[in-house]
XYZ file of C-alpha atoms in Angstrom:
71
model
C 50.850 80.243 52.452
C 50.407 83.800 53.729
C 50.839 84.329 57.459
C 50.557 87.345 59.756
C 50.897 88.166 63.434
C 47.715 88.234 65.492
C 46.622 91.738 66.429
C 45.807 92.505 70.048
C 42.032 92.613 70.525
C 41.250 91.210 67.069
C 38.179 88.996 66.819
C 38.769 88.113 63.145
C 40.476 89.189 59.935
C 39.188 90.223 56.505
C 41.483 88.763 53.836
C 41.990 90.456 50.461
C 44.087 88.824 47.732
C 44.312 89.632 44.026
C 46.372 90.820 41.077
C 45.395 94.493 40.987
C 46.301 97.385 43.254
C 44.356 98.873 44.854
C 42.549 95.752 46.028
C 38.796 95.959 45.536
C 35.659 94.215 46.753
C 36.102 91.407 44.232
C 39.421 90.545 45.906
C 37.752 89.858 49.263
C 38.508 86.246 50.189
C 36.415 86.137 53.358
C 36.516 86.778 57.071
C 38.324 84.316 59.295
C 39.556 83.923 62.880
C 42.989 82.502 61.968
C 46.277 84.130 60.933
C 47.061 82.177 57.758
C 45.616 82.087 54.257
C 46.286 79.587 51.483
C 45.734 81.304 48.103
C 45.956 78.011 46.222
C 47.884 77.566 42.962
C 49.544 80.735 41.672
C 50.378 81.721 38.091
C 54.057 82.123 37.170
C 55.406 85.611 36.482
C 52.457 87.280 38.207
C 52.401 90.034 40.824
C 49.952 89.399 43.652
C 48.704 91.876 46.229
C 47.318 91.049 49.659
C 45.955 92.891 52.673
C 44.668 91.845 56.069
C 42.093 94.064 57.793
C 41.691 93.567 61.545
C 38.128 93.255 62.842
C 37.151 93.820 66.476
C 33.935 94.802 68.295
C 34.661 98.488 67.623
C 35.079 98.198 63.837
C 37.619 97.335 61.162
C 41.168 98.623 60.756
C 42.500 98.544 57.204
C 45.914 96.918 56.933
C 48.880 97.627 54.703
C 48.844 96.241 51.151
C 51.772 93.909 50.450
C 52.878 92.364 47.166
C 55.061 89.623 45.751
C 55.862 88.340 42.269
C 56.087 84.643 41.422
C 59.087 83.349 39.478
């Protein structure tokens, strides 16, 4: 489970999750109001990248891309 801290003034979050960096449109997992994302089953020995973009009435702020590698 991925989890992040709510941003002040955020109305929702765009979630990106995939195995290539930089993340692209095909890695978009949807827009959601919450601060967690369940990526489902993960492949062993794989590096995953994820990014959360904050959405508010004034636009979207692109977040930092993070990564982790499964055992």
